CSV table of C-alpha atoms in Angstrom, one decimal:
chain,number,residue,atom,x,y,z
A,277,MET,CA,0.0,0.1,0.1
A,278,ALA,CA,1.7,3.1,-1.1
A,279,LEU,CA,2.2,6.2,0.9
A,280,LYS,CA,-0.5,8.9,0.0
A,281,LYS,CA,-0.1,12.1,2.0
A,282,ILE,CA,1.6,13.6,5.0
A,283,TYR,CA,0.5,16.4,7.3
A,284,LEU,CA,3.1,18.7,9.2
A,285,GLU,CA,2.2,21.4,11.9
A,286,ASN,CA,5.2,23.1,14.1
A,287,PHE,CA,7.5,20.4,13.2
A,288,THR,CA,11.2,21.4,12.7
A,289,VAL,CA,11.1,24.0,9.9
A,290,PHE,CA,7.4,23.5,9.0
A,291,ASP,CA,4.6,25.9,10.4
A,292,LYS,CA,1.9,23.8,8.7
A,293,MET,CA,2.2,21.6,5.3
A,294,GLU,CA,0.5,19.2,3.8
A,295,ILE,CA,1.9,17.3,0.4
A,296,GLU,CA,0.1,14.5,-1.5
A,297,PHE,CA,2.5,11.9,-2.9
A,298,CYS,CA,2.0,9.9,-6.2
A,299,ASP,CA,2.3,5.9,-5.9
A,300,GLY,CA,5.4,6.1,-8.4
A,301,VAL,CA,8.4,8.3,-8.0
A,302,ASN,CA,8.5,11.4,-5.6
A,303,VAL,CA,11.2,14.0,-6.1
A,304,LEU,CA,11.5,16.5,-3.3
A,305,ILE,CA,13.8,19.5,-4.3
A,306,GLY,CA,14.5,22.8,-2.7
A,307,GLU,CA,17.3,24.8,-1.0
A,308,ASN,CA,19.3,23.8,1.8
A,309,GLY,CA,17.2,24.1,5.2
A,310,THR,CA,13.6,23.5,3.6
A,311,GLY,CA,13.1,20.0,5.2
A,312,LYS,CA,13.4,17.6,2.5
A,313,THR,CA,15.2,15.0,4.3
A,314,HIS,CA,13.3,15.5,7.4
A,315,ILE,CA,10.2,14.5,5.2
A,316,MET,CA,11.4,11.6,4.2
A,317,LYS,CA,12.7,10.5,7.5
A,318,LEU,CA,9.2,11.1,9.1
A,319,LEU,CA,7.8,8.9,6.3
A,320,TYR,CA,10.5,6.2,6.8
A,321,ALA,CA,9.5,6.2,10.5
A,322,ALA,CA,6.0,5.8,9.7
A,323,CYS,CA,6.5,2.8,7.7
A,324,GLN,CA,9.3,1.1,10.2
A,325,SER,CA,6.7,1.7,13.1
A,326,ALA,CA,4.1,-0.6,11.2
A,327,HIS,CA,6.5,-3.4,12.5
A,328,ALA,CA,6.0,-2.1,16.0
A,329,SER,CA,4.6,-5.2,17.5
A,330,LYS,CA,7.5,-7.3,16.4
A,331,LYS,CA,10.4,-4.7,17.2
A,332,VAL,CA,8.8,-2.8,20.1
A,333,ILE,CA,9.5,0.5,18.4
A,334,SER,CA,6.5,3.1,18.0
A,335,PHE,CA,6.1,5.8,15.6
A,336,PRO,CA,7.2,8.6,17.7
A,337,GLN,CA,10.3,6.4,19.2
A,338,LYS,CA,11.5,5.8,15.5
A,339,ILE,CA,11.1,9.5,14.8
A,340,VAL,CA,13.7,10.0,17.7
A,341,GLN,CA,15.9,7.3,16.5
A,342,VAL,CA,16.2,8.7,12.8
A,343,PHE,CA,16.6,12.5,13.8
A,344,LYS,CA,18.5,12.0,17.1
A,345,PRO,CA,17.6,15.0,18.9
A,346,ASP,CA,19.5,15.9,22.5
A,347,HIS,CA,18.6,13.7,25.2
A,348,ALA,CA,16.5,11.5,22.7
A,349,ASN,CA,13.9,14.2,23.5
A,350,ILE,CA,11.1,14.5,20.4
A,351,SER,CA,10.1,17.8,22.1
A,352,ARG,CA,13.5,19.2,20.6
A,353,LEU,CA,11.9,18.7,17.4
A,354,LEU,CA,9.0,21.2,17.9
A,355,SER,CA,9.2,24.4,15.6
A,356,ARG,CA,11.3,26.9,17.3
A,357,LYS,CA,8.5,29.6,16.1
A,358,THR,CA,6.1,27.5,18.2
A,359,GLY,CA,6.8,28.4,21.8
A,360,ASN,CA,4.3,26.6,24.0
A,361,GLY,CA,2.4,24.9,21.0
A,362,SER,CA,1.8,21.5,19.7
A,363,ALA,CA,3.6,19.8,16.7
A,364,ARG,CA,1.3,17.2,14.6
A,365,VAL,CA,2.6,14.9,12.1
A,366,HIS,CA,0.0,12.7,10.2
A,367,VAL,CA,0.9,10.3,7.4
A,368,THR,CA,-1.8,8.7,5.1
A,369,SER,CA,-1.5,5.2,3.4
A,370,GLY,CA,-4.7,3.9,1.9
A,371,SER,CA,-7.8,4.8,4.2
A,372,ASN,CA,-5.4,4.6,7.4
A,373,THR,CA,-3.8,7.6,8.8
A,374,LEU,CA,-0.7,7.5,11.5
A,375,LYS,CA,-0.8,10.6,13.7
A,376,THR,CA,1.2,11.8,16.6
A,377,SER,CA,1.4,15.0,18.4
A,378,PHE,CA,3.7,16.2,21.1
A,379,ASN,CA,4.5,19.7,22.9
A,380,LEU,CA,7.6,20.9,24.9
A,381,LYS,CA,6.5,19.0,28.1
A,382,THR,CA,6.5,15.6,26.3
A,383,LYS,CA,9.2,13.5,27.6
A,384,ASN,CA,11.7,11.4,25.7
A,385,TRP,CA,9.2,9.8,22.7
A,386,ASP,CA,6.1,9.8,25.2
A,387,ALA,CA,4.0,11.5,22.2
A,388,GLU,CA,0.4,10.8,21.8
A,389,VAL,CA,-0.3,8.3,19.0
A,390,VAL,CA,-3.6,7.6,17.2
A,391,GLY,CA,-3.9,5.3,14.6
A,392,ALA,CA,-1.4,2.7,15.2
A,393,GLN,CA,-3.2,-0.5,15.5
A,394,ALA,CA,-5.1,0.0,12.2
A,395,TRP,CA,-1.6,1.3,10.6
A,396,GLU,CA,0.2,-1.8,11.8
A,397,LYS,CA,-2.6,-4.0,10.5
A,398,GLN,CA,-2.5,-2.6,7.2
A,399,LEU,CA,1.3,-2.2,6.6
A,400,SER,CA,2.6,-5.1,8.9
A,401,ASN,CA,4.6,-6.5,5.7
A,402,LEU,CA,5.6,-3.3,4.0
A,403,THR,CA,9.5,-3.1,3.5
A,404,SER,CA,10.9,0.3,3.6
A,405,THR,CA,14.6,1.3,2.9
A,406,PHE,CA,16.3,4.6,3.6
A,407,ILE,CA,19.6,5.4,2.0
A,408,PRO,CA,21.2,8.3,3.5
A,409,ALA,CA,23.2,11.1,1.8
A,410,LYS,CA,26.6,9.8,3.4
A,411,GLU,CA,27.8,6.4,2.3
A,412,ILE,CA,28.6,4.0,5.1
A,413,LEU,CA,28.7,0.6,4.2
A,414,SER,CA,32.6,1.1,3.8
A,415,ASN,CA,32.7,1.7,7.7
A,416,SER,CA,30.1,-1.2,8.4
A,417,LYS,CA,32.6,-3.6,10.3
A,418,ASN,CA,31.2,-3.8,14.0
A,419,LEU,CA,29.4,-0.4,13.7
A,420,VAL,CA,26.1,-1.7,14.2
A,421,ASN,CA,26.8,-3.5,17.5
A,422,ALA,CA,28.7,0.1,18.4
A,423,ILE,CA,25.8,1.9,17.6
A,424,ASN,CA,23.7,-0.3,19.8
A,425,VAL,CA,25.9,0.1,22.7
A,426,GLY,CA,26.1,3.5,22.3
A,427,ASN,CA,30.0,3.8,21.6
A,428,VAL,CA,29.3,6.0,18.4
A,429,ASP,CA,26.3,8.1,17.5
A,430,PHE,CA,24.5,7.7,14.1
A,431,ASP,CA,21.0,8.1,13.4
A,432,ASP,CA,18.9,4.9,12.7
A,433,THR,CA,19.0,5.4,9.0
A,434,TYR,CA,22.6,4.4,8.9
A,435,LYS,CA,22.2,1.1,11.2
A,436,ASP,CA,19.3,0.2,9.3
A,437,ILE,CA,21.0,0.3,5.8
A,438,ILE,CA,23.8,-1.6,7.0
A,439,SER,CA,21.5,-4.2,8.3
A,440,VAL,CA,19.6,-4.5,5.3
A,441,ALA,CA,22.5,-4.5,3.0
A,442,SER,CA,24.1,-7.2,5.0
A,443,VAL,CA,21.5,-9.7,3.8
A,444,ASP,CA,23.5,-11.6,1.2
A,445,ILE,CA,21.0,-14.1,0.0
A,446,SER,CA,18.4,-13.3,-2.5
A,447,ARG,CA,15.2,-14.3,-1.6
A,448,GLY,CA,14.2,-16.0,-4.8
A,449,PRO,CA,15.7,-16.8,-8.0
A,450,ASN,CA,16.4,-13.8,-10.5
A,451,ASN,CA,14.1,-13.2,-12.9
A,452,ALA,CA,14.7,-11.5,-16.4
A,453,GLN,CA,13.8,-8.0,-15.2
A,454,LYS,CA,16.1,-8.4,-11.9
A,455,LYS,CA,19.0,-9.6,-14.2
A,456,LYS,CA,18.7,-6.7,-16.5
A,457,TYR,CA,18.9,-4.1,-13.7
A,458,LEU,CA,21.8,-6.1,-12.0
A,459,GLN,CA,23.6,-6.0,-15.1
A,460,ILE,CA,23.3,-2.3,-15.8
A,461,LEU,CA,24.5,-1.4,-12.2
A,462,GLN,CA,27.3,-4.0,-12.8
A,463,ASP,CA,28.4,-2.6,-15.9
A,464,ILE,CA,29.1,0.6,-14.0
A,465,THR,CA,30.5,-0.8,-11.1
A,466,ASP,CA,32.5,-3.6,-12.9
A,467,GLY,CA,31.7,-5.9,-10.1
A,468,LYS,CA,29.5,-7.4,-7.8
A,469,VAL,CA,28.9,-7.1,-4.0
A,470,ARG,CA,29.9,-9.8,-1.4
A,471,TYR,CA,29.4,-9.4,2.2
A,472,GLU,CA,31.5,-11.6,4.7
A,473,ASN,CA,33.1,-10.9,8.3
A,474,GLU,CA,31.0,-7.7,8.7
A,475,GLU,CA,32.7,-6.1,5.7
A,476,PHE,CA,31.6,-5.3,2.2
A,477,TYR,CA,33.5,-6.1,-0.5
A,478,LEU,CA,33.4,-5.8,-4.5
A,479,LEU,CA,34.4,-8.6,-6.6
A,480,PRO,CA,35.5,-7.2,-10.1
A,481,GLY,CA,35.3,-10.0,-12.6
A,482,ASN,CA,38.2,-12.3,-12.0
A,483,GLN,CA,40.0,-10.0,-9.9
A,484,ALA,CA,40.7,-10.2,-6.2
A,485,LYS,CA,38.2,-8.7,-4.2
A,486,LEU,CA,38.4,-5.2,-3.1
A,487,GLU,CA,37.6,-3.8,0.4
A,488,PHE,CA,34.6,-1.2,0.0
A,489,GLN,CA,36.9,1.5,1.7
A,490,LEU,CA,39.0,1.2,-1.7
A,491,VAL,CA,36.3,1.5,-3.9
A,492,ALA,CA,35.3,5.1,-5.4
A,493,GLU,CA,32.6,6.4,-3.1
A,494,GLY,CA,30.2,7.0,-6.3
A,495,MET,CA,30.7,3.3,-7.2
A,496,ARG,CA,29.9,2.2,-3.6
A,497,LYS,CA,26.5,3.8,-4.0
A,498,ILE,CA,25.6,2.1,-7.2
A,499,ALA,CA,27.1,-1.3,-5.7
A,500,LEU,CA,24.6,-0.5,-2.7
A,501,LEU,CA,21.6,-0.3,-5.1
A,502,TRP,CA,22.9,-3.7,-6.9
A,503,GLN,CA,22.7,-5.5,-3.4
A,504,LEU,CA,19.4,-4.3,-2.7
A,505,ILE,CA,17.9,-5.4,-5.6
A,506,LYS,CA,20.1,-8.8,-5.6
A,507,ASN,CA,18.9,-9.8,-2.1
A,508,GLY,CA,15.4,-8.7,-2.9
A,509,THR,CA,14.8,-5.6,-0.8
A,510,LEU,CA,13.5,-3.7,-3.4
A,511,GLU,CA,10.6,-5.6,-5.0
A,512,GLN,CA,6.7,-5.1,-5.7
A,513,GLY,CA,5.2,-3.2,-2.8
A,514,THR,CA,8.3,-1.9,-1.1
A,515,VAL,CA,8.9,1.7,-0.5
A,516,LEU,CA,12.5,3.1,-1.2
A,517,PHE,CA,14.0,6.5,0.4
A,518,TRP,CA,17.0,7.8,-1.3
A,519,ASP,CA,18.9,11.0,0.0
A,520,GLU,CA,20.8,12.7,-2.5
A,521,PRO,CA,21.4,9.9,-4.7
A,522,GLU,CA,23.6,11.8,-7.2
A,523,ALA,CA,26.1,12.8,-4.7
A,524,ASN,CA,29.9,11.5,-5.7
A,525,ILE,CA,28.2,9.8,-8.8
A,526,ASN,CA,29.7,10.6,-12.2
A,527,PRO,CA,27.1,12.4,-14.3
A,528,LYS,CA,27.6,10.2,-17.2
A,529,HIS,CA,26.1,7.3,-15.2
A,530,ILE,CA,22.8,9.2,-13.9
A,531,PRO,CA,21.0,7.9,-17.3
A,532,ALA,CA,21.7,4.3,-16.1
A,533,LEU,CA,20.8,5.1,-12.6
A,534,VAL,CA,17.2,6.9,-13.8
A,535,GLU,CA,16.8,3.7,-15.9
A,536,VAL,CA,16.9,1.2,-12.9
A,537,LEU,CA,14.7,3.5,-10.9
A,538,LEU,CA,12.0,3.9,-13.3
A,539,ASN,CA,12.0,0.2,-13.9
A,540,LEU,CA,11.7,-0.4,-10.3
A,541,GLN,CA,8.7,2.1,-9.8
A,542,GLY,CA,7.2,0.0,-13.1
A,543,ASP,CA,7.7,-3.2,-10.9
A,544,GLY,CA,5.9,-1.7,-8.0
A,545,VAL,CA,8.2,0.2,-6.0
A,546,GLN,CA,7.5,3.7,-4.5
A,547,ILE,CA,10.4,5.7,-4.8
A,548,PHE,CA,11.1,9.0,-2.6
A,549,ILE,CA,14.2,11.0,-3.8
A,550,ALA,CA,15.7,14.4,-2.3
A,551,THR,CA,17.9,15.9,-4.7
A,552,HIS,CA,19.9,19.1,-5.8
A,553,ASP,CA,20.9,17.6,-9.1
A,554,TYR,CA,19.3,19.2,-12.4
A,555,VAL,CA,20.6,16.3,-14.3
A,556,LEU,CA,19.1,13.6,-12.4
A,557,ALA,CA,15.7,15.8,-12.1
A,558,LYS,CA,15.6,16.3,-15.6
A,559,TYR,CA,16.3,12.7,-16.7
A,560,LEU,CA,13.6,11.5,-14.3
A,561,GLU,CA,11.0,13.8,-16.0
A,562,ILE,CA,11.9,13.1,-19.8
A,563,ARG,CA,12.5,9.5,-19.2
A,564,MET,CA,9.2,8.8,-17.3
A,565,ALA,CA,6.6,7.5,-19.8
A,566,ASP,CA,3.3,7.9,-17.6
A,567,ALA,CA,3.6,11.5,-16.0
A,568,SER,CA,0.9,10.5,-13.6
A,569,LYS,CA,3.5,8.3,-11.9
A,570,ILE,CA,6.1,10.9,-11.0
A,571,ARG,CA,5.5,14.0,-9.0
A,572,PHE,CA,8.0,16.9,-8.1
A,573,HIS,CA,7.6,18.5,-5.0
A,574,SER,CA,9.6,21.9,-4.6
A,575,LEU,CA,10.1,23.2,-1.1
A,576,TYR,CA,10.7,27.0,-0.8
A,577,LYS,CA,11.0,29.6,1.7
A,578,LYS,CA,8.3,32.6,1.6
A,579,GLU,CA,8.0,35.2,4.2
A,580,GLY,CA,10.0,33.0,6.8
A,581,ARG,CA,7.9,29.9,6.1
A,582,VAL,CA,8.3,26.6,4.0
A,583,GLU,CA,6.0,26.1,1.3
A,584,VAL,CA,5.5,23.4,-1.0
A,585,GLU,CA,4.5,23.4,-4.7
A,586,SER,CA,4.0,20.0,-6.5
A,587,ASN,CA,3.7,19.2,-10.2
A,588,HIS,CA,4.1,16.1,-12.4
A,589,ASN,CA,6.3,18.1,-14.8
A,590,PHE,CA,9.6,19.6,-13.3
A,591,LYS,CA,9.7,22.2,-16.2
A,592,ASP,CA,6.6,23.6,-15.0
A,593,LEU,CA,7.4,24.4,-11.4
A,594,VAL,CA,7.0,27.9,-10.7
A,595,ASN,CA,9.2,27.9,-7.6
A,596,ASN,CA,12.4,25.9,-8.9
A,597,SER,CA,15.9,26.6,-7.0
A,598,ILE,CA,17.4,24.0,-9.4
A,599,ALA,CA,16.5,25.3,-12.7
A,600,GLU,CA,17.0,28.6,-11.4
A,601,ALA,CA,20.8,27.8,-10.6
A,602,TYR,CA,21.3,26.0,-13.9
A,603,ASN,CA,19.6,29.1,-15.9
A,604,LYS,CA,21.7,31.5,-14.3
A,605,LEU,CA,24.8,29.7,-15.2
A,606,LEU,CA,23.6,29.3,-18.8
A,607,ASP,CA,22.9,33.0,-18.9
A,608,GLU,CA,26.7,33.6,-17.9
A,609,VAL,CA,28.1,31.2,-20.3
A,610,PHE,CA,26.0,32.9,-23.3
A,611,GLU,CA,27.0,36.3,-21.6
A,612,GLN,CA,30.9,35.4,-21.9
A,613,THR,CA,30.3,33.7,-25.1
A,614,THR,CA,28.7,36.7,-26.7
A,615,LYS,CA,31.7,39.1,-25.4
A,616,GLY,CA,34.3,36.5,-27.0
């Protein structure tokens, strides 16, 4: 069941906002500090809390674990403009809405939750995956244990992605589609992923395995996607959140990356991406055959508030910081050329 909508009130940078999503690819754009990653983390926390009966993690507790506020206190996520008001987060999937609210008096993650039982019943089998902007698999050895005992301080998105990627056994045989996606990515990385002794390696053909730390960061990100497809994490009915997938990836590989993402969407994976990259956003727009399966959400600041504009077409967004920066560059290039 796809995520349909999020409503935010007095949460971090947001005063009041509602965003409706498509069940295909949702692309979040906007300047730094407009809350793109915050939205994806909230959606991810909602998805993960659907397994609360198995993992004993509530929606507000998972919010705390992915945001890591001081003293594990959810009240620190209250908008600084609010004063003594309350923050509210509502996430909707199908006919069910999961709600949480808290204020300055809320301790730890003891926030009010409404709709959790119906939410768990509907989404208990949902698999959701969050790929953080910073690559972490190259430092995976013993990291999860260190996080669990409090020796290092990473938010849950890092711990979770290591746990998910470390599943090195495919859930079933590779069908023709999966083989196609794996080969596209393998052509970029020149190798396959192997996980052994709590470490990730790249196997480049017949050569000796390479520790992930010896592989370029952009290649490690592509290899991670390969691993998630290989082990069956990204299949029909799952949700992928990817923060800045373009970071450290050579632009020439973006078309292939987009091809794989759009094919995953076609197979029934709902995708959320936060990006600052014109090339990635534009390729997603022009390569998507069905415009109803993609939606661009532009977050922008107006009179001190974060607002949102959504459109199925990237080029039709009025508030588009990526296109504005790109057009400014083209203007300067043209001006310099004409001075020639």
